[in-house]
PDB file of C-alpha atoms in Angstrom:
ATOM      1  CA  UNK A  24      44.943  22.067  34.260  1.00 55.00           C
ATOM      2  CA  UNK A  25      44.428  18.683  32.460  1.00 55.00           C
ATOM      3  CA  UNK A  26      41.966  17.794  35.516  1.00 57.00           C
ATOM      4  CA  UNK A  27      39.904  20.639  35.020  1.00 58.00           C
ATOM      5  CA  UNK A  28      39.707  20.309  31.092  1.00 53.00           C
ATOM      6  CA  UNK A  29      39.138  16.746  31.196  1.00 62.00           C
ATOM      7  CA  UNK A  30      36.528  17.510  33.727  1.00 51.00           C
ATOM      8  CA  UNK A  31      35.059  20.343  31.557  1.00 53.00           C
ATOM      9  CA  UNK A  32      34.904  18.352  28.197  1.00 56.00           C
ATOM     10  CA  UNK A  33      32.949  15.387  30.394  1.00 56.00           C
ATOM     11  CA  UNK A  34      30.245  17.981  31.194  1.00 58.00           C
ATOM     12  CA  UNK A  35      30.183  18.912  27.788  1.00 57.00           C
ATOM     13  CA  UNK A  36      29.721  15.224  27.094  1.00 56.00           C
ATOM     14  CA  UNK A  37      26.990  14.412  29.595  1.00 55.00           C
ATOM     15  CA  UNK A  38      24.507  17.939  28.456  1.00 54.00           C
ATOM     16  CA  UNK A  39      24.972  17.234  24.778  1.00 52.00           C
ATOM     17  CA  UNK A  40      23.913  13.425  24.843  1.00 49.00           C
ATOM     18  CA  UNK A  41      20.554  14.636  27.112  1.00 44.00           C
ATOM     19  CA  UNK A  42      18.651  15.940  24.508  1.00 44.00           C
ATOM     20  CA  UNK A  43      19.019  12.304  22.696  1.00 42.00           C
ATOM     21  CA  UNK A  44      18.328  10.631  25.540  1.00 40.00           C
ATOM     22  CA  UNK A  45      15.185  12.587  26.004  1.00 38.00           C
ATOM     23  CA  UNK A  46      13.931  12.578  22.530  1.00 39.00           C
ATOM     24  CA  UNK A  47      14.776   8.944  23.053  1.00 40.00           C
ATOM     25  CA  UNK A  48      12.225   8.311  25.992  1.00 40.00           C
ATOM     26  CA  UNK A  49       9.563  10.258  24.343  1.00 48.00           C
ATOM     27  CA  UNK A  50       9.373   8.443  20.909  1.00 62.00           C
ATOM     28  CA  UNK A  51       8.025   5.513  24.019  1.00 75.00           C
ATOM     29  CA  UNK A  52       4.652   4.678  24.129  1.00 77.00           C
ATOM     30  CA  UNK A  53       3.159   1.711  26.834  1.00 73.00           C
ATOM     31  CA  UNK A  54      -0.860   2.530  26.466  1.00 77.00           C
ATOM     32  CA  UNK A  55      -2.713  -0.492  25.782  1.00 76.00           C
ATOM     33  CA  UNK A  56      -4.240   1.038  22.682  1.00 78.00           C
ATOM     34  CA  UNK A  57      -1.855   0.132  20.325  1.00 84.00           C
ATOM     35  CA  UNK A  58      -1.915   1.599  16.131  1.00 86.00           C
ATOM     36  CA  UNK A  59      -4.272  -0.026  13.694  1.00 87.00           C
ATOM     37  CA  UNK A  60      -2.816  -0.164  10.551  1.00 91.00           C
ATOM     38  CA  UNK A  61      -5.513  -0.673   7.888  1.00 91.00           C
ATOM     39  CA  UNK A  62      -4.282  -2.614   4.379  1.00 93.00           C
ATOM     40  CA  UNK A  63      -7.379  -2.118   2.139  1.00 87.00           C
ATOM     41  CA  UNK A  64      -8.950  -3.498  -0.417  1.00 88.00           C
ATOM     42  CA  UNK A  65      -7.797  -2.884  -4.366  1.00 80.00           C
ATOM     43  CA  UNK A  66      -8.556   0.521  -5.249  1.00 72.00           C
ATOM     44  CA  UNK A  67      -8.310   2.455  -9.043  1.00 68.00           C
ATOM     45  CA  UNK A  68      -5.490   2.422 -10.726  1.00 71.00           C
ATOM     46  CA  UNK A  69      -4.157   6.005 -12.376  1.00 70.00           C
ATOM     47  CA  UNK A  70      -2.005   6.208 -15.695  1.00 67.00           C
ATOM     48  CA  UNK A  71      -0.854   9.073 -17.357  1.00 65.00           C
ATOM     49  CA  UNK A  72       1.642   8.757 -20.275  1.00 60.00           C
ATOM     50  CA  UNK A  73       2.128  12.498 -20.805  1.00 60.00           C
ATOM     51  CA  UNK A  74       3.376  13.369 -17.835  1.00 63.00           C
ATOM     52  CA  UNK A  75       7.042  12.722 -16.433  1.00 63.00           C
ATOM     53  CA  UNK A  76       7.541  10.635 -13.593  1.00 60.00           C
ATOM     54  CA  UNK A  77       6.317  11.634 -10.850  1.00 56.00           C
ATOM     55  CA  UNK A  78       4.193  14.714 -11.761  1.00 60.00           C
ATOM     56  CA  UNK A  79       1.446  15.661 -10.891  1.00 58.00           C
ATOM     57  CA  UNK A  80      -1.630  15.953 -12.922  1.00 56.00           C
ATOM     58  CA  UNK A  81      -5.178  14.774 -14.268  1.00 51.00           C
ATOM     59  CA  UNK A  82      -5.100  11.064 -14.095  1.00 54.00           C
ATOM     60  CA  UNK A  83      -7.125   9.416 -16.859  1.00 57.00           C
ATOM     61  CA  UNK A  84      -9.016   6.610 -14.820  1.00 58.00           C
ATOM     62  CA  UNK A  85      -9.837   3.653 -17.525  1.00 60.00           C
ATOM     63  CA  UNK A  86     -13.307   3.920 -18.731  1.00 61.00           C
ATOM     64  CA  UNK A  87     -15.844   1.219 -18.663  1.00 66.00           C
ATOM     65  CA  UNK A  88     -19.337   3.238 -19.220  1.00 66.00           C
ATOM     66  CA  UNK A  89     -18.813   2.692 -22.906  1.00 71.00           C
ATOM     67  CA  UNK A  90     -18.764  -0.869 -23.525  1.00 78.00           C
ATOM     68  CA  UNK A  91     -20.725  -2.622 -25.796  1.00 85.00           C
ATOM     69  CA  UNK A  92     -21.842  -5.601 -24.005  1.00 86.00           C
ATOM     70  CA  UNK A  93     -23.830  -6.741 -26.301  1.00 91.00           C
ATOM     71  CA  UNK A  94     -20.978  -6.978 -29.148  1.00 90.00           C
ATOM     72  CA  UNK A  95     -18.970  -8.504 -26.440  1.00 91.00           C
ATOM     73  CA  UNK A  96     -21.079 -11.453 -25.600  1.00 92.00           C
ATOM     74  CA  UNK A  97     -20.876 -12.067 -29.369  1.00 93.00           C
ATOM     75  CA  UNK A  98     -17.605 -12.659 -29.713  1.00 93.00           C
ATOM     76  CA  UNK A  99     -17.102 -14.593 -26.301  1.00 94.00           C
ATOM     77  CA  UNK A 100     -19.954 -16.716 -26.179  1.00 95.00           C
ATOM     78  CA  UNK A 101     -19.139 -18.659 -29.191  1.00 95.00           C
ATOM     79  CA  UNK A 102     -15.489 -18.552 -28.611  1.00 95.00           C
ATOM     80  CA  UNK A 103     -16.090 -20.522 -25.939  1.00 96.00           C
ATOM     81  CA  UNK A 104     -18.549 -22.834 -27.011  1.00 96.00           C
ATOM     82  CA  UNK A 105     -16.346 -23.919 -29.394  1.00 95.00           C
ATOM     83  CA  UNK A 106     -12.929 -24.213 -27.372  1.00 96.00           C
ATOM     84  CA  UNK A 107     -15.415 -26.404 -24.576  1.00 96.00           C
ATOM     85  CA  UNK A 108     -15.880 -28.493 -27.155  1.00 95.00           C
ATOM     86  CA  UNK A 109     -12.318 -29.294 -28.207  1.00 94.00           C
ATOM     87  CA  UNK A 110     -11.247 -28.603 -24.283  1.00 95.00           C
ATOM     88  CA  UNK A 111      -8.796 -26.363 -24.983  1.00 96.00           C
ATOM     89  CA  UNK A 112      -9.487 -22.760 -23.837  1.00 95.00           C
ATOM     90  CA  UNK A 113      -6.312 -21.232 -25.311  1.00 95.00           C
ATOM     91  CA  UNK A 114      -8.078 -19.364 -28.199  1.00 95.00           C
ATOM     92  CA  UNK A 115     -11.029 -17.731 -25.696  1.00 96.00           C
ATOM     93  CA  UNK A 116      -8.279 -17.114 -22.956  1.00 95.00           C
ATOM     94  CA  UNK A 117      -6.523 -14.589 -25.656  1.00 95.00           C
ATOM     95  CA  UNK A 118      -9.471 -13.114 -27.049  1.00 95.00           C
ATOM     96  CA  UNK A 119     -10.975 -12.205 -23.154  1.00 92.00           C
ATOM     97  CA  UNK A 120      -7.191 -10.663 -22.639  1.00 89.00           C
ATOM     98  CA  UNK A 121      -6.830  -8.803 -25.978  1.00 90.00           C
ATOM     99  CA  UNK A 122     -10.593  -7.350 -25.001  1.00 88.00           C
ATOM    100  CA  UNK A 123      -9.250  -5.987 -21.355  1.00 84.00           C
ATOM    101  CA  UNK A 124      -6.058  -4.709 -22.795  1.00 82.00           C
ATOM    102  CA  UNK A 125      -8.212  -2.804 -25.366  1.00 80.00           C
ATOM    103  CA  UNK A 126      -9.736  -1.200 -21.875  1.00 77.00           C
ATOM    104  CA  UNK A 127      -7.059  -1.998 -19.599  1.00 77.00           C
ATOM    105  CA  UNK A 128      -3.572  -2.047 -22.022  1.00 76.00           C
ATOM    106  CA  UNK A 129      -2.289   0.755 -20.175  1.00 75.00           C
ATOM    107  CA  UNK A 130      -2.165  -0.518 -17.039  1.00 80.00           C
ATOM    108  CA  UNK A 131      -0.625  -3.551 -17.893  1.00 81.00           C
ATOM    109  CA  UNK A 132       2.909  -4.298 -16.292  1.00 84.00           C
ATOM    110  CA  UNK A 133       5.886  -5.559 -18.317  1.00 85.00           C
ATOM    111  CA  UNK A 134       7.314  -8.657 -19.308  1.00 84.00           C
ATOM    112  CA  UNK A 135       9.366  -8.033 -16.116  1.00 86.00           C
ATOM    113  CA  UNK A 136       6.265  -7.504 -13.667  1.00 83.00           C
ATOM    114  CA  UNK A 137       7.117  -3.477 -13.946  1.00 84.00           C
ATOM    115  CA  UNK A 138       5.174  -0.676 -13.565  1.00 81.00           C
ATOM    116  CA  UNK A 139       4.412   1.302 -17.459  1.00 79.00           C
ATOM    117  CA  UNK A 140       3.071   4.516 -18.386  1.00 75.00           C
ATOM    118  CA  UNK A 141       3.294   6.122 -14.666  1.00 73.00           C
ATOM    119  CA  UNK A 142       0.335   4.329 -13.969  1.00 77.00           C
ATOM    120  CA  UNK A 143      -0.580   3.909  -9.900  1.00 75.00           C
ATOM    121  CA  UNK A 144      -0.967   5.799  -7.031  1.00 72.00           C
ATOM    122  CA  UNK A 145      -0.127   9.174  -7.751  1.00 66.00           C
ATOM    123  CA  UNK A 146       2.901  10.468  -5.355  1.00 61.00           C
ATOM    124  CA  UNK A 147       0.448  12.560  -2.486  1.00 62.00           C
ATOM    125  CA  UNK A 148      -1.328   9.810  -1.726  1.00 67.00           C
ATOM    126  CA  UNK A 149       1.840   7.056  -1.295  1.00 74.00           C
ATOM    127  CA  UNK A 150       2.437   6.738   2.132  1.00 82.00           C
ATOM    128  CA  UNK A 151       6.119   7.629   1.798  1.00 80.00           C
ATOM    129  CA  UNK A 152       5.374  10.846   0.821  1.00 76.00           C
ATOM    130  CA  UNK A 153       2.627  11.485   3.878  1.00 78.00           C
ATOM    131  CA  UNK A 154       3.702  13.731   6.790  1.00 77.00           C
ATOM    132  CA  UNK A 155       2.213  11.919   9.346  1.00 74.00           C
ATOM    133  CA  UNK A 156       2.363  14.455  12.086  1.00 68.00           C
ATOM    134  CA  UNK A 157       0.747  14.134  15.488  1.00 61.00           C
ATOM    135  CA  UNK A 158      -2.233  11.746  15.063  1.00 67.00           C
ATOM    136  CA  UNK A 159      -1.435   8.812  17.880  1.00 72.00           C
ATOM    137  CA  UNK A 160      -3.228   9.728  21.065  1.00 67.00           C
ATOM    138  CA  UNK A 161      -2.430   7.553  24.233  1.00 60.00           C
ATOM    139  CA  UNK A 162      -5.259   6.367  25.989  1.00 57.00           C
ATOM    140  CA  UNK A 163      -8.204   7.035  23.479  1.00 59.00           C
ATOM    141  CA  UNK A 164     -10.495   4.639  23.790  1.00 67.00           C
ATOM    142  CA  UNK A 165     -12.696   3.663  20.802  1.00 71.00           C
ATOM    143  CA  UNK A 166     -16.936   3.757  22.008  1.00 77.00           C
ATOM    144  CA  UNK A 167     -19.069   4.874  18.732  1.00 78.00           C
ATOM    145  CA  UNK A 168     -18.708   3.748  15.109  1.00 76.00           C
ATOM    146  CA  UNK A 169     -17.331   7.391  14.359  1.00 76.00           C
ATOM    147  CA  UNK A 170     -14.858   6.887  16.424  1.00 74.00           C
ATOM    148  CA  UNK A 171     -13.967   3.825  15.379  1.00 72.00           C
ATOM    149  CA  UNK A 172     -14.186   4.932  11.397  1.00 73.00           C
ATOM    150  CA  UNK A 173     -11.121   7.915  12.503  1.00 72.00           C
ATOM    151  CA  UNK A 174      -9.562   4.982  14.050  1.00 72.00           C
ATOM    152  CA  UNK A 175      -8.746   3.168  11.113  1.00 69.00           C
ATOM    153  CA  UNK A 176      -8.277   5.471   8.850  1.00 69.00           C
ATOM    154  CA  UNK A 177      -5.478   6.926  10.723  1.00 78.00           C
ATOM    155  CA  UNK A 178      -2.969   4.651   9.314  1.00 87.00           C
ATOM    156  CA  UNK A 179      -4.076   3.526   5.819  1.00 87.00           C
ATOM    157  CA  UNK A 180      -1.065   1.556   3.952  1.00 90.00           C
ATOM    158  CA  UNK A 181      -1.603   2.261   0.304  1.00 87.00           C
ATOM    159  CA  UNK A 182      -0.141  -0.403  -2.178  1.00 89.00           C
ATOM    160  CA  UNK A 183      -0.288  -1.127  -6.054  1.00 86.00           C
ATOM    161  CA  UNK A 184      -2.540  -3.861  -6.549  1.00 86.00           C
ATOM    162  CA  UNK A 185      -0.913  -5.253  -9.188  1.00 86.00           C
ATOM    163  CA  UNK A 186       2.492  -6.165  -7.881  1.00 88.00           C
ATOM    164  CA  UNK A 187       3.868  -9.664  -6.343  1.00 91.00           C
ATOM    165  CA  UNK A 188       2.080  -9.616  -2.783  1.00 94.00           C
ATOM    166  CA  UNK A 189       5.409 -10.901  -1.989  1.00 95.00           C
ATOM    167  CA  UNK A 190       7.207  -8.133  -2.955  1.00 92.00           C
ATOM    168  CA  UNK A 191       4.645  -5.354  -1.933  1.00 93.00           C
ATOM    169  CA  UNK A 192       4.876  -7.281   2.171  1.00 96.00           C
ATOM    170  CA  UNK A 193       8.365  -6.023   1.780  1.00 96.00           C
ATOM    171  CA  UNK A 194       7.168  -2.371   1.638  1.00 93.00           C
ATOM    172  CA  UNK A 195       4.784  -3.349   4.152  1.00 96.00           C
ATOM    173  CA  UNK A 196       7.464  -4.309   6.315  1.00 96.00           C
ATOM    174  CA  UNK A 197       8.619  -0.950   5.754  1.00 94.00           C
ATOM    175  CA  UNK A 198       5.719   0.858   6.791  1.00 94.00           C
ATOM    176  CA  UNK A 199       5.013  -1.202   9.993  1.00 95.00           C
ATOM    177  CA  UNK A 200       8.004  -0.120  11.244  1.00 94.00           C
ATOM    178  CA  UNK A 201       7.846   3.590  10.014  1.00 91.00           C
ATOM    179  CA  UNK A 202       4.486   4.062  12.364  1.00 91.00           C
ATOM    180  CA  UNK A 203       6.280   2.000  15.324  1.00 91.00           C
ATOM    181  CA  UNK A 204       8.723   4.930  15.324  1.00 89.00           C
ATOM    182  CA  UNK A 205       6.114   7.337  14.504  1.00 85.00           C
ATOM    183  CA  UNK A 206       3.766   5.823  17.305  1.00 86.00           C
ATOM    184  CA  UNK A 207       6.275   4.890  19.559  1.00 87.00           C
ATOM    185  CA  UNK A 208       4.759   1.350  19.985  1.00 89.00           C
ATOM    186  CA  UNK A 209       6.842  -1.808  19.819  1.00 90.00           C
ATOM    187  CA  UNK A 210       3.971  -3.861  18.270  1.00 90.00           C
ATOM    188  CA  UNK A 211       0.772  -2.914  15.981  1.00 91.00           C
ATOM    189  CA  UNK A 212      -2.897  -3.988  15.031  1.00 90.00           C
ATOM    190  CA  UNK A 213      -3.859  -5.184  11.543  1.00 92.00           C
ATOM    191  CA  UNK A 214      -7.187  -4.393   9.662  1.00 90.00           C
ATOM    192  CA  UNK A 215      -7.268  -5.947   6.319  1.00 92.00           C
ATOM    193  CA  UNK A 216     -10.403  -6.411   3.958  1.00 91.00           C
ATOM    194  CA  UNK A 217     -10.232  -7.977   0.338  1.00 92.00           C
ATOM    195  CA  UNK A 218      -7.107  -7.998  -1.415  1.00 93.00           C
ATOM    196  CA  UNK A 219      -5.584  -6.253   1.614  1.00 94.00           C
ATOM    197  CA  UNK A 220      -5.893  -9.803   3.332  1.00 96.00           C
ATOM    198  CA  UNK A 221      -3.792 -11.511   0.714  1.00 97.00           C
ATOM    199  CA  UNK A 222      -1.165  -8.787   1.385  1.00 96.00           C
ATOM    200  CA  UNK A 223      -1.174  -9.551   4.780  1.00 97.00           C
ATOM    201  CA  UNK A 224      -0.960 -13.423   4.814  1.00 97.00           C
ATOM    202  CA  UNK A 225       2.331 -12.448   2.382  1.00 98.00           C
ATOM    203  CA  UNK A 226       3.532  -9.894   5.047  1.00 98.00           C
ATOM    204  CA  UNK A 227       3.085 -12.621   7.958  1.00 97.00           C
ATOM    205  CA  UNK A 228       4.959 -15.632   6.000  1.00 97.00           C
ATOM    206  CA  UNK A 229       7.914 -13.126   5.276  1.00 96.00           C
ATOM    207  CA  UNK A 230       8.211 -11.466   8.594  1.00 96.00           C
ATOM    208  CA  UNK A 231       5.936 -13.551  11.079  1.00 93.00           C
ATOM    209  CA  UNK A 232       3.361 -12.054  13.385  1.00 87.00           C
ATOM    210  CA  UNK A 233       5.273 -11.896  16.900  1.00 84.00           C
TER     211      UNK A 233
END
């Protein structure tokens, strides 16, 4: 009788680990084409202090179609006529940053280099929050500029722009290895274009580029 059940709950064993094993092999991808993720370039910055974190809403984006360039050239130009003569640029340095916190001041991090006023990407377009769904495809090969446009967009890694790049290759990091599993692919492609390259040197001289 202990034969049989020891037989019995061995079966059971063997079935119940198959589906794993399966799910396993599929999540295995060898074509040569392997994902493209694309770090871009600094894009706009949202804030909105009303809101709790996390909400969703109307993001005021900061406005710069109302500026009186004229007044500003006024008070910079001689501001820094003067501090070129004495070479010290102290005084114009804080009058060009209390101007772009007058546009800006809401965007502005803390004295610990944190994020204020729920300002950044809002939450549907952070890639943590994106279901990714079915979008490799084995063996596509890439032979118009349309084609090539879908391509890159597939896998776009979205990042505040005003963090530590060191910091922001650790989410990075992160992501690479969140479309391997998706992908199935043991290595990936990088397309990077403005600040999306300084990201990436600080993602290669954390984690390499084997």
């Amino acid at each position: 009788m202990k034969k049989i059940l020891s037989v019995l709950l061995l079966i059971t064993i063997l079935l119940s680990s198959f589906p794993v094993a399966v799910l396993a092999a599929e999540k295995t991808c060898d074509c040569p084409n392997a994902p493209i993720i694309y770090i871009r370039g600094r894009r706009e910055l949202v804030v909105n202090k009303d809101l709790p974190e996390g909400a969703e809403g109307n993001y005021n984006l900061p406005r710069t179609d109302n500026i009186d360039v004229m007044s500003l050239v006024k008070q910079i130009v001689p501001r820094y006529c003067l501090d070129y003569l004495k070479n010290d640029f102290s005084k114009f340095t804080q009058l060009v940053c209390d101007i772009l916190d007058e546009f800006y001041g809401d965007y502005c991090l803390n004295n610990n280099g944190e994020i204020t006023n729920n300002s950044g990407l809002p939450s549907k377009v952070r890639w943590r929050d994106i279901n990714w769904g079915d979008r490799h495809k084995p063996g596509s090969a890439v032979t118009t500029p349309e084609q090539a446009t879908m391509e890159i967009t597939k896998y776009n890694y979205n990042y505040d722009c005003r963090l530590d790049p060191l910091e922001t290759a650790d989410d990075l990091k992160a992501f690479v290895d969140r479309i391997k599993q998706i992908t199935g692919h043991k290595k990936v492609r990088f397309l990077s274009r403005c600040e999306g390259n300084v990201i990436l040197m600080a993602y290669f001289s954390k984690y390499g580029w084997e």
